[in-house]
GROMACS .gro file of C-alpha atoms in nm:
model
  501
    1MET     CA    1   0.396  -2.803   0.795
    2GLY     CA    2   0.498  -2.628   0.466
    3GLY     CA    3   0.126  -2.556   0.401
    4GLY     CA    4  -0.025  -2.279   0.196
    5LEU     CA    5  -0.335  -2.088   0.113
    6LEU     CA    6  -0.426  -1.840  -0.160
    7ILE     CA    7  -0.661  -1.548  -0.071
    8ALA     CA    8  -0.832  -1.438  -0.391
    9GLY     CA    9  -1.097  -1.172  -0.430
   10THR     CA   10  -1.410  -1.110  -0.635
   11THR     CA   11  -1.263  -0.767  -0.722
   12SER     CA   12  -0.973  -0.539  -0.654
   13ASP     CA   13  -0.998  -0.384  -0.304
   14ALA     CA   14  -1.227  -0.666  -0.181
   15GLY     CA   15  -1.002  -0.702   0.125
   16LYS     CA   16  -0.738  -0.949   0.013
   17SER     CA   17  -0.448  -0.758   0.169
   18VAL     CA   18  -0.609  -0.719   0.507
   19VAL     CA   19  -0.743  -1.072   0.522
   20THR     CA   20  -0.400  -1.207   0.434
   21ALA     CA   21  -0.247  -0.994   0.705
   22GLY     CA   22  -0.512  -1.099   0.954
   23ILE     CA   23  -0.451  -1.468   0.888
   24CYS     CA   24  -0.078  -1.413   0.923
   25ARG     CA   25  -0.121  -1.239   1.255
   26TRP     CA   26  -0.365  -1.505   1.386
   27LEU     CA   27  -0.131  -1.787   1.281
   28VAL     CA   28   0.182  -1.638   1.439
   29ARG     CA   29  -0.012  -1.592   1.763
   30GLN     CA   30  -0.078  -1.965   1.749
   31GLY     CA   31   0.290  -2.035   1.726
   32VAL     CA   32   0.294  -2.101   1.354
   33LYS     CA   33   0.594  -1.976   1.157
   34VAL     CA   34   0.425  -1.798   0.870
   35ALA     CA   35   0.513  -1.575   0.572
   36PRO     CA   36   0.312  -1.367   0.325
   37PHE     CA   37   0.351  -1.397  -0.056
   38LYS     CA   38   0.223  -1.218  -0.361
   39GLY     CA   39   0.365  -1.338  -0.688
   40GLN     CA   40   0.289  -1.019  -0.879
   41ASN     CA   41   0.184  -0.687  -0.741
   42MET     CA   42   0.085  -0.367  -0.924
   43SER     CA   43   0.129  -0.076  -0.688
   44LEU     CA   44   0.288   0.265  -0.648
   45ASN     CA   45   0.311   0.206  -0.273
   46SER     CA   46   0.642   0.019  -0.225
   47PHE     CA   47   0.902  -0.046   0.044
   48VAL     CA   48   1.271  -0.122   0.062
   49THR     CA   49   1.386  -0.436   0.246
   50ARG     CA   50   1.699  -0.453   0.451
   51GLU     CA   51   1.888  -0.612   0.162
   52GLY     CA   52   1.790  -0.325  -0.060
   53ALA     CA   53   1.508  -0.486  -0.254
   54GLU     CA   54   1.193  -0.301  -0.358
   55ILE     CA   55   0.863  -0.481  -0.279
   56GLY     CA   56   0.498  -0.388  -0.241
   57ARG     CA   57   0.427  -0.208   0.079
   58ALA     CA   58   0.129  -0.431   0.146
   59GLN     CA   59   0.363  -0.733   0.161
   60ALA     CA   60   0.594  -0.548   0.400
   61MET     CA   61   0.287  -0.484   0.620
   62GLN     CA   62   0.186  -0.850   0.597
   63ALA     CA   63   0.543  -0.955   0.697
   64GLN     CA   64   0.508  -0.729   1.000
   65ALA     CA   65   0.178  -0.905   1.077
   66ALA     CA   66   0.362  -1.236   1.057
   67ARG     CA   67   0.646  -1.090   1.273
   68VAL     CA   68   0.912  -1.168   1.007
   69GLU     CA   69   1.156  -0.953   0.814
   70PRO     CA   70   1.022  -0.875   0.465
   71THR     CA   71   1.230  -1.001   0.172
   72ALA     CA   72   1.211  -0.996  -0.209
   73LEU     CA   73   1.091  -1.358  -0.200
   74MET     CA   74   0.758  -1.237  -0.069
   75ASN     CA   75   0.689  -1.019  -0.376
   76PRO     CA   76   0.913  -1.130  -0.665
   77VAL     CA   77   0.732  -0.922  -0.934
   78LEU     CA   78   0.624  -0.559  -0.875
   79LEU     CA   79   0.471  -0.347  -1.148
   80LYS     CA   80   0.493   0.032  -1.094
   81PRO     CA   81   0.263   0.217  -1.334
   82GLY     CA   82   0.419   0.509  -1.520
   83SER     CA   83   0.111   0.575  -1.741
   84ASP     CA   84  -0.222   0.416  -1.828
   85ARG     CA   85  -0.042   0.178  -2.067
   86SER     CA   86   0.304   0.105  -1.923
   87SER     CA   87   0.477   0.005  -1.597
   88GLN     CA   88   0.824  -0.036  -1.465
   89VAL     CA   89   0.890  -0.407  -1.396
   90VAL     CA   90   1.070  -0.474  -1.069
   91LEU     CA   91   1.201  -0.830  -1.051
   92MET     CA   92   1.332  -0.967  -0.724
   93GLY     CA   93   1.354  -0.617  -0.589
   94LYS     CA   94   1.543  -0.450  -0.875
   95PRO     CA   95   1.403  -0.265  -1.182
   96VAL     CA   96   1.459  -0.454  -1.511
   97GLY     CA   97   1.279  -0.233  -1.758
   98GLU     CA   98   0.965  -0.056  -1.873
   99LEU     CA   99   0.690  -0.255  -2.052
  100SER     CA  100   0.356  -0.183  -2.206
  101ALA     CA  101   0.059  -0.374  -2.076
  102ARG     CA  102   0.038  -0.555  -2.410
  103GLY     CA  103   0.411  -0.642  -2.400
  104TYR     CA  104   0.390  -0.772  -2.042
  105HIS     CA  105   0.079  -0.984  -2.087
  106GLY     CA  106   0.187  -1.083  -2.434
  107GLY     CA  107   0.469  -1.301  -2.311
  108ARG     CA  108   0.691  -1.145  -2.048
  109GLN     CA  109   0.450  -1.230  -1.760
  110GLN     CA  110   0.434  -1.601  -1.834
  111ALA     CA  111   0.814  -1.620  -1.854
  112LEU     CA  112   0.826  -1.500  -1.494
  113LEU     CA  113   0.614  -1.785  -1.367
  114GLY     CA  114   0.917  -2.002  -1.295
  115THR     CA  115   1.073  -1.732  -1.077
  116VAL     CA  116   0.747  -1.683  -0.890
  117LEU     CA  117   0.707  -2.053  -0.819
  118GLU     CA  118   1.073  -2.083  -0.711
  119CYS     CA  119   1.022  -1.805  -0.459
  120LEU     CA  120   0.701  -1.965  -0.329
  121ALA     CA  121   0.872  -2.302  -0.298
  122GLU     CA  122   1.162  -2.153  -0.107
  123LEU     CA  123   0.927  -1.984   0.140
  124ARG     CA  124   0.730  -2.306   0.180
  125GLY     CA  125   1.048  -2.489   0.253
  126THR     CA  126   1.136  -2.235   0.524
  127TYR     CA  127   0.805  -2.162   0.690
  128ASP     CA  128   0.525  -2.367   0.840
  129ALA     CA  129   0.274  -2.185   0.625
  130VAL     CA  130   0.271  -1.932   0.343
  131ILE     CA  131  -0.041  -1.717   0.300
  132CYS     CA  132  -0.056  -1.595  -0.060
  133GLU     CA  133  -0.251  -1.297  -0.184
  134GLY     CA  134  -0.404  -1.288  -0.527
  135ALA     CA  135  -0.452  -0.980  -0.748
  136GLY     CA  136  -0.773  -0.836  -0.884
  137SER     CA  137  -1.001  -1.134  -0.951
  138PRO     CA  138  -0.916  -1.491  -1.049
  139ALA     CA  139  -1.203  -1.477  -1.298
  140GLU     CA  140  -1.030  -1.229  -1.532
  141ILE     CA  141  -1.064  -1.481  -1.808
  142ASN     CA  142  -0.890  -1.257  -2.064
  143LEU     CA  143  -0.567  -1.285  -1.862
  144ARG     CA  144  -0.589  -1.647  -1.738
  145ARG     CA  145  -0.345  -1.786  -1.995
  146THR     CA  146  -0.055  -1.584  -1.860
  147ASP     CA  147  -0.163  -1.558  -1.491
  148ILE     CA  148   0.116  -1.585  -1.238
  149VAL     CA  149  -0.063  -1.449  -0.927
  150ASN     CA  150  -0.405  -1.614  -0.899
  151MET     CA  151  -0.513  -1.952  -1.029
  152GLY     CA  152  -0.184  -1.987  -1.220
  153ILE     CA  153   0.017  -2.033  -0.903
  154ALA     CA  154  -0.269  -2.207  -0.723
  155ARG     CA  155  -0.275  -2.475  -0.992
  156ALA     CA  156   0.102  -2.507  -1.016
  157ALA     CA  157   0.154  -2.525  -0.638
  158ARG     CA  158  -0.172  -2.704  -0.558
  159LEU     CA  159  -0.288  -2.426  -0.324
  160PRO     CA  160  -0.641  -2.418  -0.183
  161VAL     CA  161  -0.816  -2.094  -0.262
  162VAL     CA  162  -1.052  -1.885  -0.051
  163VAL     CA  163  -1.236  -1.599  -0.234
  164VAL     CA  164  -1.301  -1.276  -0.042
  165GLY     CA  165  -1.600  -1.057  -0.133
  166ASP     CA  166  -1.681  -0.705  -0.016
  167ILE     CA  167  -2.046  -0.711   0.086
  168ASP     CA  168  -2.047  -0.340   0.149
  169ARG     CA  169  -2.045  -0.292  -0.231
  170GLY     CA  170  -2.348  -0.517  -0.273
  171GLY     CA  171  -2.392  -0.825  -0.495
  172VAL     CA  172  -2.160  -1.041  -0.293
  173PHE     CA  173  -2.347  -1.369  -0.351
  174ALA     CA  174  -2.361  -1.317  -0.728
  175SER     CA  175  -1.992  -1.226  -0.722
  176PHE     CA  176  -1.896  -1.547  -0.537
  177PHE     CA  177  -2.104  -1.762  -0.766
  178GLY     CA  178  -1.996  -1.589  -1.086
  179THR     CA  179  -1.631  -1.589  -0.992
  180THR     CA  180  -1.644  -1.965  -0.936
  181ALA     CA  181  -1.859  -2.040  -1.242
  182LEU     CA  182  -1.618  -1.858  -1.475
  183LEU     CA  183  -1.324  -2.075  -1.379
  184SER     CA  184  -1.217  -2.396  -1.560
  185PRO     CA  185  -1.295  -2.731  -1.395
  186GLU     CA  186  -0.931  -2.766  -1.294
  187ASP     CA  187  -0.932  -2.421  -1.130
  188GLN     CA  188  -1.268  -2.471  -0.966
  189ALA     CA  189  -1.132  -2.781  -0.796
  190LEU     CA  190  -0.904  -2.560  -0.591
  191VAL     CA  191  -1.169  -2.304  -0.479
  192ALA     CA  192  -1.253  -2.425  -0.133
  193GLY     CA  193  -1.495  -2.146  -0.041
  194TYR     CA  194  -1.550  -1.785   0.057
  195VAL     CA  195  -1.501  -1.507   0.311
  196VAL     CA  196  -1.754  -1.226   0.341
  197ASN     CA  197  -1.584  -0.899   0.422
  198LYS     CA  198  -1.713  -0.567   0.566
  199PHE     CA  199  -2.053  -0.698   0.690
  200ARG     CA  200  -2.269  -0.453   0.886
  201GLY     CA  201  -2.575  -0.538   1.087
  202ASP     CA  202  -2.735  -0.857   1.225
  203VAL     CA  203  -2.528  -1.150   1.090
  204THR     CA  204  -2.821  -1.393   1.135
  205LEU     CA  205  -2.994  -1.217   0.842
  206LEU     CA  206  -2.709  -1.330   0.616
  207HIS     CA  207  -2.730  -1.697   0.714
  208PRO     CA  208  -3.004  -1.795   0.465
  209GLY     CA  209  -2.790  -1.657   0.181
  210ILE     CA  210  -2.485  -1.850   0.304
  211GLU     CA  211  -2.682  -2.168   0.313
  212MET     CA  212  -2.816  -2.110  -0.041
  213LEU     CA  213  -2.468  -2.036  -0.160
  214ARG     CA  214  -2.346  -2.362  -0.019
  215GLY     CA  215  -2.629  -2.545  -0.186
  216LEU     CA  216  -2.551  -2.380  -0.518
  217THR     CA  217  -2.172  -2.427  -0.506
  218GLY     CA  218  -2.102  -2.707  -0.257
  219ARG     CA  219  -1.853  -2.470  -0.090
  220HIS     CA  220  -1.805  -2.352   0.268
  221THR     CA  221  -1.804  -1.988   0.383
  222TYR     CA  222  -1.501  -1.958   0.607
  223GLY     CA  223  -1.593  -1.633   0.773
  224ILE     CA  224  -1.814  -1.325   0.790
  225LEU     CA  225  -1.595  -1.039   0.892
  226PRO     CA  226  -1.759  -0.725   1.028
  227TYR     CA  227  -1.686  -0.378   0.896
  228ALA     CA  228  -1.391  -0.239   1.094
  229HIS     CA  229  -1.351   0.136   1.101
  230GLY     CA  230  -1.019   0.317   1.099
  231LEU     CA  231  -0.786   0.033   1.029
  232GLY     CA  232  -0.535   0.254   0.853
  233ILE     CA  233  -0.350  -0.042   0.702
  234ASP     CA  234  -0.117  -0.005   0.402
  235GLU     CA  235  -0.293  -0.040   0.065
  236GLU     CA  236  -0.168  -0.103  -0.283
  237ASP     CA  237  -0.325   0.101  -0.557
  238GLY     CA  238  -0.551   0.371  -0.427
  239LEU     CA  239  -0.678   0.585  -0.151
  240ARG     CA  240  -0.934   0.432   0.085
  241VAL     CA  241  -1.125   0.761   0.084
  242SER     CA  242  -1.239   0.992  -0.193
  243MET     CA  243  -1.050   1.302  -0.286
  244ARG     CA  244  -1.068   1.574  -0.020
  245GLY     CA  245  -1.161   1.308   0.238
  246ALA     CA  246  -0.982   1.268   0.564
  247VAL     CA  247  -0.682   1.042   0.518
  248ARG     CA  248  -0.733   0.669   0.563
  249GLU     CA  249  -1.048   0.687   0.779
  250SER     CA  250  -0.835   0.807   1.067
  251VAL     CA  251  -1.026   0.934   1.371
  252VAL     CA  252  -0.880   1.268   1.474
  253ALA     CA  253  -0.819   1.267   1.849
  254PRO     CA  254  -0.862   1.591   2.045
  255PRO     CA  255  -0.556   1.814   2.038
  256VAL     CA  256  -0.321   1.835   2.331
  257GLY     CA  257  -0.278   2.207   2.284
  258GLU     CA  258  -0.534   2.471   2.203
  259ASP     CA  259  -0.529   2.431   1.821
  260VAL     CA  260  -0.549   2.159   1.564
  261LEU     CA  261  -0.296   2.143   1.283
  262ARG     CA  262  -0.429   2.116   0.925
  263VAL     CA  263  -0.222   1.923   0.669
  264ALA     CA  264  -0.303   1.933   0.292
  265VAL     CA  265  -0.143   1.667   0.077
  266CYS     CA  266  -0.133   1.753  -0.296
  267ALA     CA  267  -0.286   1.455  -0.479
  268VAL     CA  268  -0.033   1.459  -0.766
  269PRO     CA  269  -0.060   1.214  -1.059
  270LEU     CA  270   0.101   0.875  -1.008
  271MET     CA  271   0.123   0.945  -0.641
  272SER     CA  272   0.351   0.697  -0.465
  273ASN     CA  273   0.389   0.608  -0.101
  274PHE     CA  274   0.106   0.824   0.023
  275THR     CA  275   0.143   0.617   0.340
  276ASP     CA  276   0.411   0.872   0.436
  277VAL     CA  277   0.140   1.090   0.588
  278ASP     CA  278  -0.023   0.813   0.791
  279ALA     CA  279   0.207   0.901   1.088
  280LEU     CA  280   0.079   1.260   1.075
  281ALA     CA  281  -0.280   1.144   1.071
  282ALA     CA  282  -0.207   0.930   1.377
  283GLU     CA  283  -0.117   1.238   1.582
  284PRO     CA  284  -0.396   1.375   1.811
  285GLY     CA  285  -0.514   1.704   1.674
  286VAL     CA  286  -0.365   1.665   1.322
  287VAL     CA  287  -0.615   1.668   1.034
  288VAL     CA  288  -0.476   1.528   0.706
  289ARG     CA  289  -0.661   1.575   0.377
  290PHE     CA  290  -0.578   1.505   0.007
  291VAL     CA  291  -0.646   1.807  -0.211
  292ASP     CA  292  -0.634   1.904  -0.576
  293ARG     CA  293  -0.734   2.269  -0.585
  294PRO     CA  294  -0.528   2.582  -0.488
  295GLU     CA  295  -0.800   2.723  -0.259
  296GLU     CA  296  -0.773   2.408  -0.048
  297LEU     CA  297  -0.415   2.507   0.039
  298THR     CA  298  -0.521   2.845   0.183
  299ASP     CA  299  -0.605   2.737   0.543
  300ALA     CA  300  -0.351   2.450   0.556
  301ASP     CA  301  -0.083   2.485   0.819
  302LEU     CA  302   0.140   2.241   0.631
  303VAL     CA  303   0.130   2.138   0.266
  304VAL     CA  304   0.294   1.805   0.169
  305VAL     CA  305   0.399   1.739  -0.187
  306PRO     CA  306   0.426   1.355  -0.183
  307GLY     CA  307   0.626   1.108  -0.388
  308THR     CA  308   0.531   1.038  -0.746
  309ARG     CA  309   0.631   0.801  -1.029
  310GLY     CA  310   0.611   1.097  -1.262
  311THR     CA  311   0.798   1.399  -1.124
  312VAL     CA  312   0.778   1.610  -1.445
  313ARG     CA  313   0.413   1.510  -1.502
  314ALA     CA  314   0.330   1.607  -1.142
  315LEU     CA  315   0.512   1.940  -1.193
  316GLU     CA  316   0.302   2.015  -1.499
  317TRP     CA  317  -0.016   1.918  -1.311
  318LEU     CA  318   0.066   2.156  -1.022
  319ARG     CA  319   0.117   2.440  -1.267
  320GLU     CA  320  -0.192   2.364  -1.476
  321ARG     CA  321  -0.414   2.355  -1.163
  322GLY     CA  322  -0.272   2.673  -1.006
  323LEU     CA  323  -0.127   2.479  -0.711
  324ALA     CA  324   0.234   2.571  -0.810
  325ALA     CA  325   0.155   2.947  -0.776
  326GLU     CA  326  -0.004   2.880  -0.434
  327LEU     CA  327   0.302   2.689  -0.315
  328ALA     CA  328   0.524   2.977  -0.423
  329ARG     CA  329   0.306   3.221  -0.230
  330ARG     CA  330   0.327   2.999   0.074
  331ALA     CA  331   0.707   2.985   0.057
  332ALA     CA  332   0.728   3.365   0.018
  333GLU     CA  333   0.508   3.408   0.325
  334GLY     CA  334   0.714   3.160   0.533
  335ARG     CA  335   0.435   2.902   0.555
  336PRO     CA  336   0.544   2.538   0.581
  337VAL     CA  337   0.583   2.308   0.276
  338LEU     CA  338   0.733   1.957   0.286
  339GLY     CA  339   0.838   1.776  -0.036
  340ILE     CA  340   0.905   1.403  -0.015
  341CYS     CA  341   1.099   1.216  -0.293
  342GLY     CA  342   0.936   1.326  -0.619
  343GLY     CA  343   0.775   1.611  -0.433
  344PHE     CA  344   1.121   1.720  -0.312
  345GLN     CA  345   1.261   1.701  -0.666
  346LEU     CA  346   1.001   1.925  -0.822
  347LEU     CA  347   1.049   2.190  -0.546
  348GLY     CA  348   1.406   2.238  -0.679
  349GLU     CA  349   1.542   2.473  -0.944
  350HIS     CA  350   1.604   2.240  -1.234
  351ILE     CA  351   1.532   1.880  -1.345
  352GLU     CA  352   1.723   1.690  -1.607
  353ASP     CA  353   1.516   1.388  -1.696
  354ASP     CA  354   1.608   1.148  -1.983
  355VAL     CA  355   1.492   0.843  -1.786
  356GLU     CA  356   1.147   0.874  -1.632
  357SER     CA  357   0.960   1.121  -1.848
  358LYS     CA  358   1.240   1.167  -2.111
  359ALA     CA  359   1.144   1.538  -2.108
  360GLY     CA  360   1.506   1.654  -2.093
  361SER     CA  361   1.570   1.990  -1.915
  362VAL     CA  362   1.274   2.118  -1.713
  363SER     CA  363   1.256   2.412  -1.476
  364GLY     CA  364   1.139   2.321  -1.124
  365LEU     CA  365   0.940   2.538  -0.889
  366GLY     CA  366   1.258   2.700  -0.758
  367LEU     CA  367   1.158   2.683  -0.391
  368LEU     CA  368   1.472   2.494  -0.288
  369PRO     CA  369   1.835   2.532  -0.410
  370VAL     CA  370   1.847   2.188  -0.563
  371ARG     CA  371   1.922   2.052  -0.915
  372VAL     CA  372   1.808   1.701  -1.001
  373ARG     CA  373   1.944   1.462  -1.263
  374PHE     CA  374   1.764   1.135  -1.331
  375ALA     CA  375   1.997   0.833  -1.334
  376ALA     CA  376   1.927   0.505  -1.508
  377GLU     CA  377   1.999   0.308  -1.190
  378LYS     CA  378   1.742   0.346  -0.916
  379THR     CA  379   1.852   0.432  -0.564
  380LEU     CA  380   1.716   0.177  -0.310
  381ALA     CA  381   1.832   0.235   0.042
  382ARG     CA  382   1.740   0.220   0.412
  383PRO     CA  383   1.916   0.529   0.555
  384VAL     CA  384   1.948   0.623   0.919
  385GLY     CA  385   2.038   0.969   1.029
  386GLU     CA  386   1.953   1.262   1.257
  387ALA     CA  387   1.741   1.573   1.214
  388LEU     CA  388   1.614   1.831   1.454
  389GLY     CA  389   1.822   1.657   1.723
  390GLU     CA  390   1.634   1.329   1.681
  391ARG     CA  391   1.723   0.993   1.526
  392VAL     CA  392   1.545   0.925   1.198
  393GLU     CA  393   1.499   0.611   0.990
  394GLY     CA  394   1.361   0.604   0.638
  395TYR     CA  395   1.384   0.439   0.298
  396GLU     CA  396   1.469   0.572  -0.049
  397ILE     CA  397   1.319   0.473  -0.386
  398HIS     CA  398   1.412   0.711  -0.666
  399HIS     CA  399   1.592   0.762  -1.001
  400GLY     CA  400   1.648   1.131  -0.939
  401VAL     CA  401   1.985   1.233  -0.796
  402ALA     CA  402   1.977   1.565  -0.604
  403GLU     CA  403   2.260   1.815  -0.604
  404VAL     CA  404   2.195   2.037  -0.304
  405LEU     CA  405   2.338   2.383  -0.364
  406GLY     CA  406   2.249   2.560  -0.045
  407GLY     CA  407   2.003   2.592   0.244
  408GLU     CA  408   2.023   2.404   0.576
  409PRO     CA  409   2.083   2.028   0.562
  410PHE     CA  410   1.775   1.821   0.620
  411LEU     CA  411   1.810   1.445   0.605
  412ASP     CA  412   1.965   1.404   0.257
  413GLY     CA  413   1.792   1.717   0.129
  414CYS     CA  414   1.766   2.070   0.252
  415ARG     CA  415   1.555   2.334   0.413
  416THR     CA  416   1.516   2.699   0.308
  417GLY     CA  417   1.291   2.907   0.533
  418ALA     CA  418   0.970   2.707   0.588
  419VAL     CA  419   1.026   2.477   0.277
  420TRP     CA  420   1.168   2.136   0.349
  421GLY     CA  421   1.267   1.860   0.112
  422THR     CA  422   1.399   1.505   0.141
  423HIS     CA  423   1.413   1.180  -0.052
  424TRP     CA  424   1.343   0.978   0.264
  425HIS     CA  425   1.012   0.803   0.279
  426GLY     CA  426   0.890   0.693   0.622
  427SER     CA  427   1.082   0.953   0.816
  428LEU     CA  428   0.772   1.077   0.989
  429GLU     CA  429   0.726   0.735   1.147
  430SER     CA  430   1.023   0.824   1.378
  431ASP     CA  431   0.827   0.953   1.677
  432GLY     CA  432   1.078   1.198   1.825
  433PHE     CA  433   1.157   1.358   1.490
  434ARG     CA  434   0.790   1.385   1.398
  435ARG     CA  435   0.715   1.576   1.721
  436ARG     CA  436   1.004   1.818   1.672
  437PHE     CA  437   0.900   1.869   1.310
  438LEU     CA  438   0.538   1.938   1.401
  439GLU     CA  439   0.649   2.183   1.668
  440GLN     CA  440   0.835   2.381   1.404
  441VAL     CA  441   0.540   2.364   1.166
  442ALA     CA  442   0.306   2.491   1.436
  443ARG     CA  443   0.543   2.774   1.525
  444ALA     CA  444   0.573   2.887   1.162
  445ALA     CA  445   0.199   2.854   1.109
  446GLY     CA  446   0.122   3.053   1.426
  447ARG     CA  447  -0.081   2.767   1.575
  448ARG     CA  448  -0.092   2.677   1.948
  449PHE     CA  449  -0.060   2.311   1.859
  450VAL     CA  450   0.132   2.079   2.089
  451PRO     CA  451   0.232   1.728   1.973
  452ALA     CA  452   0.115   1.447   2.206
  453PRO     CA  453   0.410   1.338   2.411
  454ASP     CA  454   0.339   0.964   2.393
  455THR     CA  455   0.214   0.884   2.045
  456SER     CA  456   0.402   0.575   1.915
  457PHE     CA  457   0.333   0.508   1.549
  458GLY     CA  458   0.492   0.165   1.575
  459ALA     CA  459   0.267   0.073   1.866
  460LEU     CA  460  -0.041   0.198   1.683
  461ARG     CA  461   0.052  -0.015   1.382
  462GLU     CA  462   0.091  -0.320   1.601
  463GLU     CA  463  -0.251  -0.255   1.752
  464GLN     CA  464  -0.404  -0.236   1.407
  465LEU     CA  465  -0.243  -0.568   1.303
  466ASP     CA  466  -0.373  -0.730   1.626
  467ARG     CA  467  -0.717  -0.603   1.534
  468LEU     CA  468  -0.689  -0.785   1.203
  469GLY     CA  469  -0.578  -1.102   1.389
  470ASP     CA  470  -0.880  -1.061   1.617
  471LEU     CA  471  -1.115  -1.032   1.323
  472ILE     CA  472  -0.997  -1.368   1.194
  473GLU     CA  473  -0.991  -1.535   1.533
  474GLU     CA  474  -1.334  -1.415   1.634
  475HIS     CA  475  -1.528  -1.422   1.308
  476ALA     CA  476  -1.368  -1.693   1.084
  477ASP     CA  477  -1.382  -2.070   1.098
  478THR     CA  478  -1.017  -2.098   1.209
  479ASP     CA  479  -1.028  -2.479   1.245
  480ALA     CA  480  -1.146  -2.516   0.888
  481LEU     CA  481  -0.883  -2.261   0.764
  482LEU     CA  482  -0.605  -2.447   0.941
  483ARG     CA  483  -0.719  -2.777   0.779
  484LEU     CA  484  -0.707  -2.604   0.437
  485ILE     CA  485  -0.356  -2.479   0.503
  486GLU     CA  486  -0.227  -2.813   0.625
  487GLN     CA  487  -0.420  -3.053   0.394
  488GLY     CA  488  -0.481  -2.861   0.074
  489PRO     CA  489  -0.800  -2.834  -0.130
  490PRO     CA  490  -1.095  -3.047  -0.018
  491ALA     CA  491  -1.164  -3.342  -0.236
  492GLY     CA  492  -1.482  -3.370  -0.443
  493LEU     CA  493  -1.571  -3.002  -0.487
  494PRO     CA  494  -1.848  -2.984  -0.746
  495PHE     CA  495  -1.813  -2.814  -1.087
  496ILE     CA  496  -2.029  -2.507  -1.142
  497PRO     CA  497  -2.121  -2.448  -1.506
  498PRO     CA  498  -2.046  -2.299  -1.748
  499GLY     CA  499  -1.673  -2.285  -1.655
  500ALA     CA  500  -1.409  -2.095  -1.843
  501PRO     CA  501  -1.497  -2.039  -2.213
   0.00000   0.00000   0.00000
């Protein structure tokens, strides 16, 4: 078939990632060989493919939805913010430099269009269908000239476009109309229609608006997707819940033992791969919260210091907010702390960083016998090992090289007392290891918590992806979507003034 479709959005976080994943899962269940694609992704949530390439974690999740192995072709350009004004540019899975936003949009981005289109063409030559995800909004008219992820690739590859809008935020009809009306005639000719996301209530009440929208734009609405609670699907740029909210809308099941286990995750600046704690939140009786105040660590049974794109900046933040002193008190009292990647690095004795922050020599928190030196070359790996008598799989994404000077070995890091540190992301998704780790945490915390014997994080993830496929199958016009994928943009779509200025 070699067909394609671009899922754009009225805004960031409108639901592009989950709709793309849902379409991938629906198609593969129909026997279609499908792959996801996002030309350019800005995210601190990333993943390492089997060939050692770094891509956005959302694209790895979408590949799982499509039941294919993720590759760098699926996300050729990844931007990892290091500040409000600059990002590391990862091209075909490897970092190629740091650029300011002005430098990137001023010319570098457009130069990457050829690479993006080559990757898309290769996928379309291999798969029956490629479902592309846009970024932000296609109507960001200030960026259209250099666009390589929305209408830029849609125009170059003649992809039909469906625009997703989050009705839960309000103003979805104005957003659909305005998004279309701000595009040039050539771009508008590719916008086939819309998908309403996160609808609550009686869908018949929405029908008059859908009919009016069709009359105003001449475009079809391809689905009205209901609000789905507790999906827990990997995101790109931010937390689904507000600070101090329960992680990822997870529903905490009753504990197997007598106690629950409370996990506090320090919401450090430039937090990366916060998905590491999703496997904890999936455990019955485990309550996971993101926190930013020292008093919120007091009743926590486990504190997690997560990964970050700014280890030294996160270290300063912990000290400024009083969280560093609270972590030191916990360690002295034998209360569990887990550092992952950047969180592991800052728990050490010393950091030498002339790469990420260029701060030079910095004293760490001194809770682990580790010295860290930042290397110019990034470590990207998919390690497999053993800890606590269980097999563990993970992935590594870091510039910091750790020299472990003591303690007990723990994955590639170490453990001293109740303080644990490792560079391995994703280790808690290994079910047996997670149970043994939580048993040790509960023992150290004095909690009568018992891990559930049958929780499978992989099976739960598959269930969530099937739920996304069900949403598309049950609430979208799948026949019309399939025609779009196979035949391209409908002919004769009307122009909506005023168009791009």
